[in-house]
C-alpha positions in Angstrom: 44.1 -3.9 31.4 45.8 -5.8 28.9 42.9 -8.9 29.9 40.5 -6.2 29.6 41.7 -5.1 26.1 42.0 -8.1 24.2 38.6 -9.7 25.7 36.7 -6.4 24.3 38.7 -6.6 21.4 37.6 -10.4 21.1 34.3 -9.2 21.7 34.2 -7.2 19.1 35.4 -8.8 15.9 32.6 -11.5 17.4 30.1 -8.9 17.2 31.1 -7.6 13.9 31.4 -11.5 12.7 27.3 -12.4 13.8 26.2 -8.7 12.2 28.4 -10.1 8.8 26.1 -13.5 9.6 23.1 -11.4 9.9 23.1 -9.4 6.8 24.2 -12.8 4.6 21.3 -14.1 5.8 18.8 -11.3 5.1 20.3 -11.3 1.4 19.3 -15.1 1.7 16.2 -14.3 2.5 15.4 -11.7 0.3 16.4 -13.8 -2.4 13.7 -16.2 -1.2 10.9 -14.2 -1.2 11.4 -12.7 -4.7 12.5 -16.4 -6.7 9.4 -17.7 -4.4 7.4 -14.5 -5.1 7.8 -14.9 -9.6 7.1 -18.5 -9.2 4.0 -18.5 -7.4 2.9 -15.4 -9.9 2.8 -17.6 -13.2 0.4 -20.7 -11.7 -1.3 -18.1 -10.4 -1.5 -15.8 -13.8 -2.2 -19.5 -15.1 -5.1 -20.0 -13.5 -6.8 -16.8 -13.4 -6.8 -16.3 -17.2 -9.9 -19.1 -17.3 -11.1 -18.5 -14.7 -11.8 -15.6 -16.3 -13.5 -16.5 -19.1 -15.2 -18.6 -17.2 -17.1 -15.9 -15.1 -17.7 -14.3 -18.0 -19.4 -17.3 -19.9 -20.9 -18.8 -16.4 -21.4 -15.4 -14.6 -24.1 -17.1 -12.0 -21.5 -19.9 -10.5 -21.3 -19.2 -7.4 -17.8 -21.6 -7.4 -16.4 -19.8 -10.1 -17.3 -16.4 -8.7 -15.3 -17.5 -5.5 -12.8 -18.8 -7.4 -12.1 -16.4 -8.9 -12.3 -13.3 -6.5 -10.0 -15.4 -4.7 -7.0 -16.0 -7.3 -7.3 -12.2 -7.6 -6.3 -11.4 -4.0 -3.9 -14.3 -4.2 -1.8 -12.5 -7.1 -2.3 -8.8 -5.5 -0.4 -10.6 -2.5 2.5 -11.8 -4.2 2.8 -9.3 -6.3 2.9 -7.2 -3.3 4.9 -8.9 -2.0 7.3 -8.9 -4.8 7.4 -5.1 -5.2 8.5 -4.6 -1.0 11.2 -7.2 -1.4 12.4 -5.0 -4.5 12.3 -1.6 -3.3 14.1 -3.4 -0.2 16.8 -5.3 -1.7 17.1 -1.6 -3.6 16.3 -3.7 -7.5 13.3 -1.4 -7.9 13.8 2.6 -8.8 10.4 4.4 -9.7 9.9 6.0 -12.2 9.5 10.3 -11.1 7.1 12.5 -13.1 5.1 14.9 -12.6 2.0 14.2 -11.6 -2.0 16.0 -11.2 -2.1 14.3 -8.0 -6.3 16.4 -8.0 -7.2 14.4 -11.2 -5.9 10.8 -9.5 -7.4 11.4 -6.6 -11.4 12.2 -8.9 -10.3 8.8 -10.8 -9.6 6.9 -7.7 -12.4 8.0 -6.4 -14.5 6.7 -9.7 -13.3 3.8 -9.4 -14.2 3.2 -6.4 -17.0 4.0 -5.7 -18.8 0.8 -7.1 -17.1 -1.5 -5.0 -18.8 0.8 -1.5 -22.0 0.8 -3.5 -21.7 -3.3 -3.4 -21.0 -3.5 0.6 -23.9 -0.4 1.3 -21.0 2.1 2.6 -21.0 5.4 2.0 -18.0 7.1 -0.6 -17.4 10.4 -1.2 -14.1 12.4 -2.8 -12.9 16.1 -1.2 -10.6 18.0 -3.1 -10.1 20.7 -0.2 -7.6 22.9 -1.6 -8.7 26.5 -2.5 -8.0 29.4 -4.6 -9.1 33.1 -3.9 -11.0 32.4 -7.1 -13.0 29.1 -5.6 -11.6 27.2 -8.3 -10.4 24.3 -7.3 -6.3 24.2 -7.2 -4.6 21.5 -9.1 -1.8 20.2 -6.6 1.5 18.5 -8.4 3.8 15.9 -7.3 6.6 14.3 -8.3 5.8 11.0 -8.0 5.0 7.0 -10.2 1.1 6.5 -11.2 1.7 3.2 -10.9 3.7 3.0 -7.5 0.6 5.7 -6.7 -2.2 3.5 -7.5 -1.2 1.4 -4.8 -0.4 3.2 -2.0 -4.0 4.7 -2.9 -6.2 1.6 -3.8 -4.5 -0.3 -0.5 -5.8 2.6 1.7 -8.7 2.2 0.4 -9.4 -1.6 0.5 -8.0 -1.1 3.9 -10.8 1.4 5.4 -13.4 -0.9 3.7 -12.2 -4.5 5.0 -13.2 -2.5 8.4 -15.8 -0.1 8.2 -19.6 -1.5 8.6 -22.9 -1.8 5.8 -23.8 1.7 6.8 -20.4 3.4 7.7 -18.9 6.3 5.7 -15.2 6.4 3.3 -13.3 9.2 2.2 -11.1 9.8 0.2 -9.9 13.6 0.7 -6.6 16.3 -0.7 -5.6 18.8 0.9 -2.1 21.1 1.2 -0.5 23.0 4.1 2.2 25.1 2.9 4.4 23.0 0.4 2.9 19.4 1.2 0.1 17.5 -0.6 -2.0 14.9 1.7 -4.4 12.1 0.0 -5.9 10.3 3.1 -8.7 8.1 3.4 -11.1 8.2 6.4 -13.5 5.9 7.7 -15.5 4.6 10.3 -14.6 2.0 11.1 -13.6 1.1 15.3 -10.7 2.8 15.0 -7.2 1.7 16.1 -5.4 2.2 19.9 -2.6 3.9 20.1 -0.3 0.5 20.6 -1.8 -0.9 18.2 -0.7 2.0 15.8 3.2 1.3 17.0 2.7 -2.1 14.3 1.7 -0.4 11.6 3.6 -0.1 8.2 5.8 -3.2 9.4 5.9 -5.9 6.6 4.1 -8.8 8.2 2.1 -7.1 11.1 -1.0 -7.2 11.8 -2.7 -5.0 14.6 -3.9 -7.8 17.5 -7.1 -6.7 18.2 -10.5 -8.2 18.4 -12.7 -6.2 16.0 -9.1 -7.0 14.1 -9.2 -10.8 14.2 -12.5 -11.1 12.1 -10.3 -10.2 9.1 -7.4 -11.7 7.6 -4.4 -10.2 6.5 -0.9 -10.2 6.5 0.3 -5.9 7.3 2.1 -6.7 3.7 -0.4 -3.5 2.4 0.5 -1.0 4.6 4.4 -1.7 4.8 4.1 -1.3 0.9 2.1 2.1 1.0 5.4 3.0 3.6 7.9 2.6 1.5 6.7 3.7 -2.3 5.3 6.9 -0.1 8.8 6.8 1.1 10.5 6.3 -2.3 8.4 10.2 -3.7 9.9 11.8 -1.4 6.7 11.5 1.5 5.4 9.9 4.5 2.7 8.0 6.1 0.7 8.2 8.9 -2.5 7.5 10.6 -4.7 9.4 13.1 -7.1 6.8 15.0 -9.0 6.1 18.1 -10.5 3.3 19.0 -14.8 4.2 18.9 -13.9 6.7 16.2 -12.6 5.6 13.2 -9.5 6.0 11.2 -7.2 8.4 8.6 -4.4 7.0 7.1 -2.5 9.9 5.4 0.9 10.2 2.7 2.0 13.7 2.3 3.8 14.5 -0.8 6.4 17.3 -2.3 4.2 19.3 -4.2 6.3 21.2 -7.0 5.3 23.3 -10.4 3.0 21.8 -13.4 5.9 21.0 -15.6 5.3 20.2 -19.5 6.3 16.1 -18.7 2.5 15.4 -16.9 1.4 12.3 -17.6 -1.4 10.2 -16.3 -2.1 7.5 -18.1 -3.8 5.6 -15.1 -5.8 1.9 -16.1 -7.1 0.2 -12.8 -5.3 -3.3 -12.9 -8.1 -5.4 -11.6 -5.9 -7.7 -9.1 -5.8 -3.9 -7.5 -9.7 -4.1 -7.4 -9.9 -7.8 -6.4 
């Protein structure tokens, strides 16, 4: 019995030591990604500024247009990586305030409509909640505009990526009891039950034939999950192969207050 106890104690000590090593490796990984993100963002910004100016001067140059588009795309990925790592490391705390989610949804829809139009995808914005008077019911949540716009545009750009020409995308807002739901519905290829289990995980991509035609790291949805949870909400998806997908984020509603603020000016790299 003594020998068995000694062996058990030894195994516990080794397990604890291994756990400490894994924690240290995780810290090193986080620090590495943060440093690399910062290092990449500076030269990218310096590259993008001249490209933007060149695009304005020579709007018909296709090579400059392609370079500008992909520089924006790369900057978006770097910013997402930096945001995600800051949240995971506990270094980024969102500054929550009372937000008019109804107004935010309308503004997002106005910004995104042109992107869908250029791809010949039908786009609609729906505010589902109605009061007994028949007027639109304004929904308020505690959130951060910067975080909320990243959530909305990641879900919208994801839908646009997989919705074919002639398809439909709907940005909507509804309420259920004390929760407000911001959702994006598309008529894309849909996601299998197995594939849905891989969503919202960092650097995971659904490995199905319909999705392999598109590049992606899975980082966008992982960032969406982290940001929504930081604002006290939860995310999910309803989908079926061949029947499109609905990605949603639920937020606890709150009463309007004098703190309400919405100075929303969409960033170029979000729309890239």
